[in-house]
JSON list of C-alpha atoms in Angstrom, two decimals:
[
{"chain": "N", "resi": 300, "resn": "UNK", "atom": "CA", "xyz": [13.06, 6.65, -6.22]},
{"chain": "N", "resi": 301, "resn": "UNK", "atom": "CA", "xyz": [15.01, 5.98, -3.07]},
{"chain": "N", "resi": 302, "resn": "UNK", "atom": "CA", "xyz": [16.82, 2.68, -3.03]},
{"chain": "N", "resi": 303, "resn": "UNK", "atom": "CA", "xyz": [17.60, 1.03, 0.21]},
{"chain": "N", "resi": 304, "resn": "UNK", "atom": "CA", "xyz": [21.00, -0.63, 0.49]},
{"chain": "N", "resi": 305, "resn": "UNK", "atom": "CA", "xyz": [20.88, -4.38, 0.23]},
{"chain": "N", "resi": 306, "resn": "UNK", "atom": "CA", "xyz": [22.26, -5.84, 3.36]},
{"chain": "N", "resi": 307, "resn": "UNK", "atom": "CA", "xyz": [22.00, -9.55, 3.78]},
{"chain": "N", "resi": 308, "resn": "UNK", "atom": "CA", "xyz": [20.86, -9.58, 7.42]},
{"chain": "N", "resi": 309, "resn": "UNK", "atom": "CA", "xyz": [18.87, -12.30, 9.07]},
{"chain": "N", "resi": 310, "resn": "UNK", "atom": "CA", "xyz": [15.31, -11.29, 9.82]},
{"chain": "N", "resi": 311, "resn": "UNK", "atom": "CA", "xyz": [15.75, -12.11, 13.49]},
{"chain": "N", "resi": 312, "resn": "UNK", "atom": "CA", "xyz": [18.25, -9.31, 14.31]},
{"chain": "N", "resi": 313, "resn": "UNK", "atom": "CA", "xyz": [16.27, -6.84, 16.45]},
{"chain": "N", "resi": 314, "resn": "UNK", "atom": "CA", "xyz": [18.68, -3.95, 15.78]},
{"chain": "N", "resi": 315, "resn": "UNK", "atom": "CA", "xyz": [17.98, -3.75, 12.08]},
{"chain": "N", "resi": 316, "resn": "UNK", "atom": "CA", "xyz": [14.85, -1.84, 10.95]},
{"chain": "N", "resi": 317, "resn": "UNK", "atom": "CA", "xyz": [12.19, -3.96, 9.27]},
{"chain": "N", "resi": 318, "resn": "UNK", "atom": "CA", "xyz": [12.38, -2.04, 6.00]},
{"chain": "N", "resi": 319, "resn": "UNK", "atom": "CA", "xyz": [16.04, -3.13, 5.56]},
{"chain": "N", "resi": 320, "resn": "UNK", "atom": "CA", "xyz": [15.09, -6.79, 5.75]},
{"chain": "N", "resi": 321, "resn": "UNK", "atom": "CA", "xyz": [14.64, -8.28, 2.28]},
{"chain": "N", "resi": 322, "resn": "UNK", "atom": "CA", "xyz": [13.09, -11.68, 2.34]},
{"chain": "N", "resi": 323, "resn": "UNK", "atom": "CA", "xyz": [14.90, -14.44, 0.50]},
{"chain": "N", "resi": 324, "resn": "UNK", "atom": "CA", "xyz": [12.80, -15.87, -2.27]},
{"chain": "N", "resi": 325, "resn": "UNK", "atom": "CA", "xyz": [13.29, -19.45, -3.39]},
{"chain": "N", "resi": 326, "resn": "UNK", "atom": "CA", "xyz": [12.32, -20.34, -6.94]},
{"chain": "N", "resi": 327, "resn": "UNK", "atom": "CA", "xyz": [9.41, -22.75, -7.25]},
{"chain": "N", "resi": 328, "resn": "UNK", "atom": "CA", "xyz": [10.22, -26.01, -8.99]},
{"chain": "N", "resi": 329, "resn": "UNK", "atom": "CA", "xyz": [7.54, -28.40, -10.05]},
{"chain": "N", "resi": 330, "resn": "UNK", "atom": "CA", "xyz": [8.10, -31.99, -11.10]},
{"chain": "N", "resi": 331, "resn": "UNK", "atom": "CA", "xyz": [7.99, -32.51, -14.87]},
{"chain": "N", "resi": 332, "resn": "UNK", "atom": "CA", "xyz": [4.71, -34.44, -14.69]},
{"chain": "N", "resi": 333, "resn": "UNK", "atom": "CA", "xyz": [2.92, -31.91, -12.37]},
{"chain": "N", "resi": 334, "resn": "UNK", "atom": "CA", "xyz": [-0.39, -30.61, -13.67]},
{"chain": "N", "resi": 335, "resn": "UNK", "atom": "CA", "xyz": [-2.17, -27.54, -12.31]},
{"chain": "N", "resi": 336, "resn": "UNK", "atom": "CA", "xyz": [-5.73, -28.64, -11.66]},
{"chain": "N", "resi": 337, "resn": "UNK", "atom": "CA", "xyz": [-8.49, -26.69, -10.12]},
{"chain": "N", "resi": 338, "resn": "UNK", "atom": "CA", "xyz": [-11.02, -28.75, -8.17]},
{"chain": "N", "resi": 339, "resn": "UNK", "atom": "CA", "xyz": [-14.61, -27.74, -8.77]},
{"chain": "N", "resi": 340, "resn": "UNK", "atom": "CA", "xyz": [-17.59, -29.02, -6.89]},
{"chain": "N", "resi": 341, "resn": "UNK", "atom": "CA", "xyz": [-19.86, -31.48, -8.62]},
{"chain": "N", "resi": 342, "resn": "UNK", "atom": "CA", "xyz": [-22.46, -29.88, -10.86]},
{"chain": "N", "resi": 343, "resn": "UNK", "atom": "CA", "xyz": [-26.22, -30.18, -10.22]},
{"chain": "N", "resi": 344, "resn": "UNK", "atom": "CA", "xyz": [-28.33, -28.35, -12.84]},
{"chain": "N", "resi": 345, "resn": "UNK", "atom": "CA", "xyz": [-31.74, -28.79, -11.16]},
{"chain": "N", "resi": 346, "resn": "UNK", "atom": "CA", "xyz": [-31.84, -25.34, -9.49]},
{"chain": "N", "resi": 347, "resn": "UNK", "atom": "CA", "xyz": [-30.55, -23.78, -12.70]},
{"chain": "N", "resi": 348, "resn": "UNK", "atom": "CA", "xyz": [-33.26, -25.54, -14.74]},
{"chain": "N", "resi": 349, "resn": "UNK", "atom": "CA", "xyz": [-35.98, -24.49, -12.26]},
{"chain": "N", "resi": 350, "resn": "UNK", "atom": "CA", "xyz": [-34.79, -20.89, -12.55]},
{"chain": "N", "resi": 351, "resn": "UNK", "atom": "CA", "xyz": [-34.93, -21.08, -16.32]},
{"chain": "N", "resi": 352, "resn": "UNK", "atom": "CA", "xyz": [-38.48, -22.47, -16.14]},
{"chain": "N", "resi": 353, "resn": "UNK", "atom": "CA", "xyz": [-39.59, -19.74, -13.79]},
{"chain": "N", "resi": 354, "resn": "UNK", "atom": "CA", "xyz": [-37.97, -17.05, -15.95]},
{"chain": "N", "resi": 355, "resn": "UNK", "atom": "CA", "xyz": [-40.18, -18.15, -18.88]},
{"chain": "N", "resi": 356, "resn": "UNK", "atom": "CA", "xyz": [-43.23, -16.93, -16.90]},
{"chain": "N", "resi": 357, "resn": "UNK", "atom": "CA", "xyz": [-41.41, -13.65, -16.19]},
{"chain": "N", "resi": 358, "resn": "UNK", "atom": "CA", "xyz": [-40.54, -13.29, -19.88]},
{"chain": "N", "resi": 359, "resn": "UNK", "atom": "CA", "xyz": [-44.18, -13.85, -20.80]},
{"chain": "N", "resi": 360, "resn": "UNK", "atom": "CA", "xyz": [-45.19, -11.07, -18.47]},
{"chain": "N", "resi": 361, "resn": "UNK", "atom": "CA", "xyz": [-42.49, -8.87, -19.88]},
{"chain": "N", "resi": 362, "resn": "UNK", "atom": "CA", "xyz": [-43.72, -9.49, -23.40]},
{"chain": "N", "resi": 363, "resn": "UNK", "atom": "CA", "xyz": [-47.33, -8.76, -22.40]},
{"chain": "N", "resi": 364, "resn": "UNK", "atom": "CA", "xyz": [-46.18, -5.51, -20.77]},
{"chain": "N", "resi": 365, "resn": "UNK", "atom": "CA", "xyz": [-44.01, -4.43, -23.71]},
{"chain": "N", "resi": 366, "resn": "UNK", "atom": "CA", "xyz": [-46.72, -5.25, -26.19]},
{"chain": "N", "resi": 367, "resn": "UNK", "atom": "CA", "xyz": [-49.23, -3.08, -24.39]},
{"chain": "N", "resi": 368, "resn": "UNK", "atom": "CA", "xyz": [-46.77, -0.21, -24.10]},
{"chain": "N", "resi": 369, "resn": "UNK", "atom": "CA", "xyz": [-45.77, -0.43, -27.73]},
{"chain": "N", "resi": 370, "resn": "UNK", "atom": "CA", "xyz": [-49.23, -0.82, -29.15]},
{"chain": "N", "resi": 371, "resn": "UNK", "atom": "CA", "xyz": [-51.32, 1.57, -27.00]},
{"chain": "N", "resi": 372, "resn": "UNK", "atom": "CA", "xyz": [-50.55, 5.20, -27.31]},
{"chain": "N", "resi": 373, "resn": "UNK", "atom": "CA", "xyz": [-53.07, 6.23, -24.65]},
{"chain": "N", "resi": 374, "resn": "UNK", "atom": "CA", "xyz": [-51.75, 3.66, -22.13]},
{"chain": "N", "resi": 375, "resn": "UNK", "atom": "CA", "xyz": [-48.14, 4.74, -22.66]},
{"chain": "N", "resi": 376, "resn": "UNK", "atom": "CA", "xyz": [-49.08, 8.41, -22.41]},
{"chain": "N", "resi": 377, "resn": "UNK", "atom": "CA", "xyz": [-50.96, 7.86, -19.17]},
{"chain": "N", "resi": 378, "resn": "UNK", "atom": "CA", "xyz": [-48.03, 6.04, -17.58]},
{"chain": "N", "resi": 379, "resn": "UNK", "atom": "CA", "xyz": [-45.58, 8.80, -18.60]},
{"chain": "N", "resi": 380, "resn": "UNK", "atom": "CA", "xyz": [-47.89, 11.57, -17.29]},
{"chain": "N", "resi": 381, "resn": "UNK", "atom": "CA", "xyz": [-48.50, 9.76, -14.02]},
{"chain": "N", "resi": 382, "resn": "UNK", "atom": "CA", "xyz": [-44.78, 9.12, -13.54]},
{"chain": "N", "resi": 383, "resn": "UNK", "atom": "CA", "xyz": [-43.90, 12.75, -14.28]},
{"chain": "N", "resi": 384, "resn": "UNK", "atom": "CA", "xyz": [-46.39, 13.82, -11.60]},
{"chain": "N", "resi": 385, "resn": "UNK", "atom": "CA", "xyz": [-44.89, 11.29, -9.17]},
{"chain": "N", "resi": 386, "resn": "UNK", "atom": "CA", "xyz": [-48.04, 9.30, -8.97]},
{"chain": "N", "resi": 387, "resn": "UNK", "atom": "CA", "xyz": [-46.43, 5.97, -8.17]},
{"chain": "N", "resi": 388, "resn": "UNK", "atom": "CA", "xyz": [-49.65, 4.26, -7.06]},
{"chain": "N", "resi": 389, "resn": "UNK", "atom": "CA", "xyz": [-51.34, 5.15, -10.37]},
{"chain": "N", "resi": 390, "resn": "UNK", "atom": "CA", "xyz": [-48.41, 3.80, -12.37]},
{"chain": "N", "resi": 391, "resn": "UNK", "atom": "CA", "xyz": [-48.48, 0.52, -10.34]},
{"chain": "N", "resi": 392, "resn": "UNK", "atom": "CA", "xyz": [-52.26, 0.34, -10.73]},
{"chain": "N", "resi": 393, "resn": "UNK", "atom": "CA", "xyz": [-52.05, 0.74, -14.51]},
{"chain": "N", "resi": 394, "resn": "UNK", "atom": "CA", "xyz": [-49.44, -1.96, -14.79]},
{"chain": "N", "resi": 395, "resn": "UNK", "atom": "CA", "xyz": [-51.49, -4.21, -12.58]},
{"chain": "N", "resi": 396, "resn": "UNK", "atom": "CA", "xyz": [-54.42, -3.91, -14.92]},
{"chain": "N", "resi": 397, "resn": "UNK", "atom": "CA", "xyz": [-52.49, -5.98, -17.39]},
{"chain": "N", "resi": 398, "resn": "UNK", "atom": "CA", "xyz": [-53.11, -9.02, -15.16]},
{"chain": "N", "resi": 399, "resn": "UNK", "atom": "CA", "xyz": [-49.37, -9.96, -14.82]},
{"chain": "N", "resi": 400, "resn": "UNK", "atom": "CA", "xyz": [-48.75, -13.28, -13.09]},
{"chain": "N", "resi": 401, "resn": "UNK", "atom": "CA", "xyz": [-45.71, -12.01, -11.23]},
{"chain": "N", "resi": 402, "resn": "UNK", "atom": "CA", "xyz": [-44.65, -9.23, -8.91]},
{"chain": "N", "resi": 403, "resn": "UNK", "atom": "CA", "xyz": [-43.31, -6.02, -10.41]},
{"chain": "N", "resi": 404, "resn": "UNK", "atom": "CA", "xyz": [-41.02, -3.35, -8.90]},
{"chain": "N", "resi": 405, "resn": "UNK", "atom": "CA", "xyz": [-41.26, -0.03, -10.63]},
{"chain": "N", "resi": 406, "resn": "UNK", "atom": "CA", "xyz": [-38.69, 2.74, -10.72]},
{"chain": "N", "resi": 407, "resn": "UNK", "atom": "CA", "xyz": [-38.86, 5.80, -12.92]},
{"chain": "N", "resi": 408, "resn": "UNK", "atom": "CA", "xyz": [-36.97, 9.02, -13.44]},
{"chain": "N", "resi": 409, "resn": "UNK", "atom": "CA", "xyz": [-37.30, 11.92, -15.89]},
{"chain": "N", "resi": 410, "resn": "UNK", "atom": "CA", "xyz": [-35.64, 9.86, -18.65]},
{"chain": "N", "resi": 411, "resn": "UNK", "atom": "CA", "xyz": [-37.67, 6.63, -18.47]},
{"chain": "N", "resi": 412, "resn": "UNK", "atom": "CA", "xyz": [-38.93, 3.69, -16.48]},
{"chain": "N", "resi": 413, "resn": "UNK", "atom": "CA", "xyz": [-37.40, 0.46, -15.13]},
{"chain": "N", "resi": 414, "resn": "UNK", "atom": "CA", "xyz": [-39.73, -2.42, -14.33]},
{"chain": "N", "resi": 415, "resn": "UNK", "atom": "CA", "xyz": [-38.26, -5.48, -12.55]},
{"chain": "N", "resi": 416, "resn": "UNK", "atom": "CA", "xyz": [-40.41, -8.61, -12.66]},
{"chain": "N", "resi": 417, "resn": "UNK", "atom": "CA", "xyz": [-40.00, -11.19, -9.86]},
{"chain": "N", "resi": 418, "resn": "UNK", "atom": "CA", "xyz": [-41.80, -14.39, -8.96]},
{"chain": "N", "resi": 419, "resn": "UNK", "atom": "CA", "xyz": [-44.94, -13.88, -6.81]},
{"chain": "N", "resi": 420, "resn": "UNK", "atom": "CA", "xyz": [-43.58, -16.10, -4.05]},
{"chain": "N", "resi": 421, "resn": "UNK", "atom": "CA", "xyz": [-41.42, -13.97, -1.75]},
{"chain": "N", "resi": 422, "resn": "UNK", "atom": "CA", "xyz": [-39.19, -16.91, -0.78]},
{"chain": "N", "resi": 423, "resn": "UNK", "atom": "CA", "xyz": [-38.48, -17.73, -4.46]},
{"chain": "N", "resi": 424, "resn": "UNK", "atom": "CA", "xyz": [-35.65, -15.44, -5.46]},
{"chain": "N", "resi": 425, "resn": "UNK", "atom": "CA", "xyz": [-34.49, -17.62, -8.37]},
{"chain": "N", "resi": 426, "resn": "UNK", "atom": "CA", "xyz": [-34.62, -15.03, -11.16]},
{"chain": "N", "resi": 427, "resn": "UNK", "atom": "CA", "xyz": [-35.64, -11.51, -12.22]},
{"chain": "N", "resi": 428, "resn": "UNK", "atom": "CA", "xyz": [-36.34, -9.86, -15.56]},
{"chain": "N", "resi": 429, "resn": "UNK", "atom": "CA", "xyz": [-35.66, -6.15, -15.80]},
{"chain": "N", "resi": 430, "resn": "UNK", "atom": "CA", "xyz": [-37.15, -3.91, -18.53]},
{"chain": "N", "resi": 431, "resn": "UNK", "atom": "CA", "xyz": [-35.58, -0.48, -18.91]},
{"chain": "N", "resi": 432, "resn": "UNK", "atom": "CA", "xyz": [-37.35, 1.86, -21.35]},
{"chain": "N", "resi": 433, "resn": "UNK", "atom": "CA", "xyz": [-36.77, 5.54, -21.90]},
{"chain": "N", "resi": 434, "resn": "UNK", "atom": "CA", "xyz": [-39.27, 8.09, -22.94]},
{"chain": "N", "resi": 435, "resn": "UNK", "atom": "CA", "xyz": [-37.04, 11.15, -23.26]},
{"chain": "N", "resi": 436, "resn": "UNK", "atom": "CA", "xyz": [-33.61, 11.80, -24.78]},
{"chain": "N", "resi": 437, "resn": "UNK", "atom": "CA", "xyz": [-31.54, 13.82, -22.40]}
]
């Protein structure tokens, strides 16, 4: 490692290259009774509580969906076959037959499926519930 010579020049001398100028650091001294406090904004839990309430509906839909997939071999098999054949509309149609109360985004790949449940209202982006399930070990 190349060390530059320490030359105590003032930083205002235009004839000294900038990389030779070493800033003078002063130690920070705090009074003995000084406390480091971080100021946080006031807390209002109403939005958080509304999100939690809305997420209960999403979790009910997720439970309905997972119950159907875990209890019906024919339903699960049809979804896997449709996804493997890239029949996205058929997969969406099958999931919509479960009469879910909320909107679902579906993504699948050769390993499994990911279903993200969102509230039906487009302006309400308070919460999401994502189910990721695999159907193949790769």
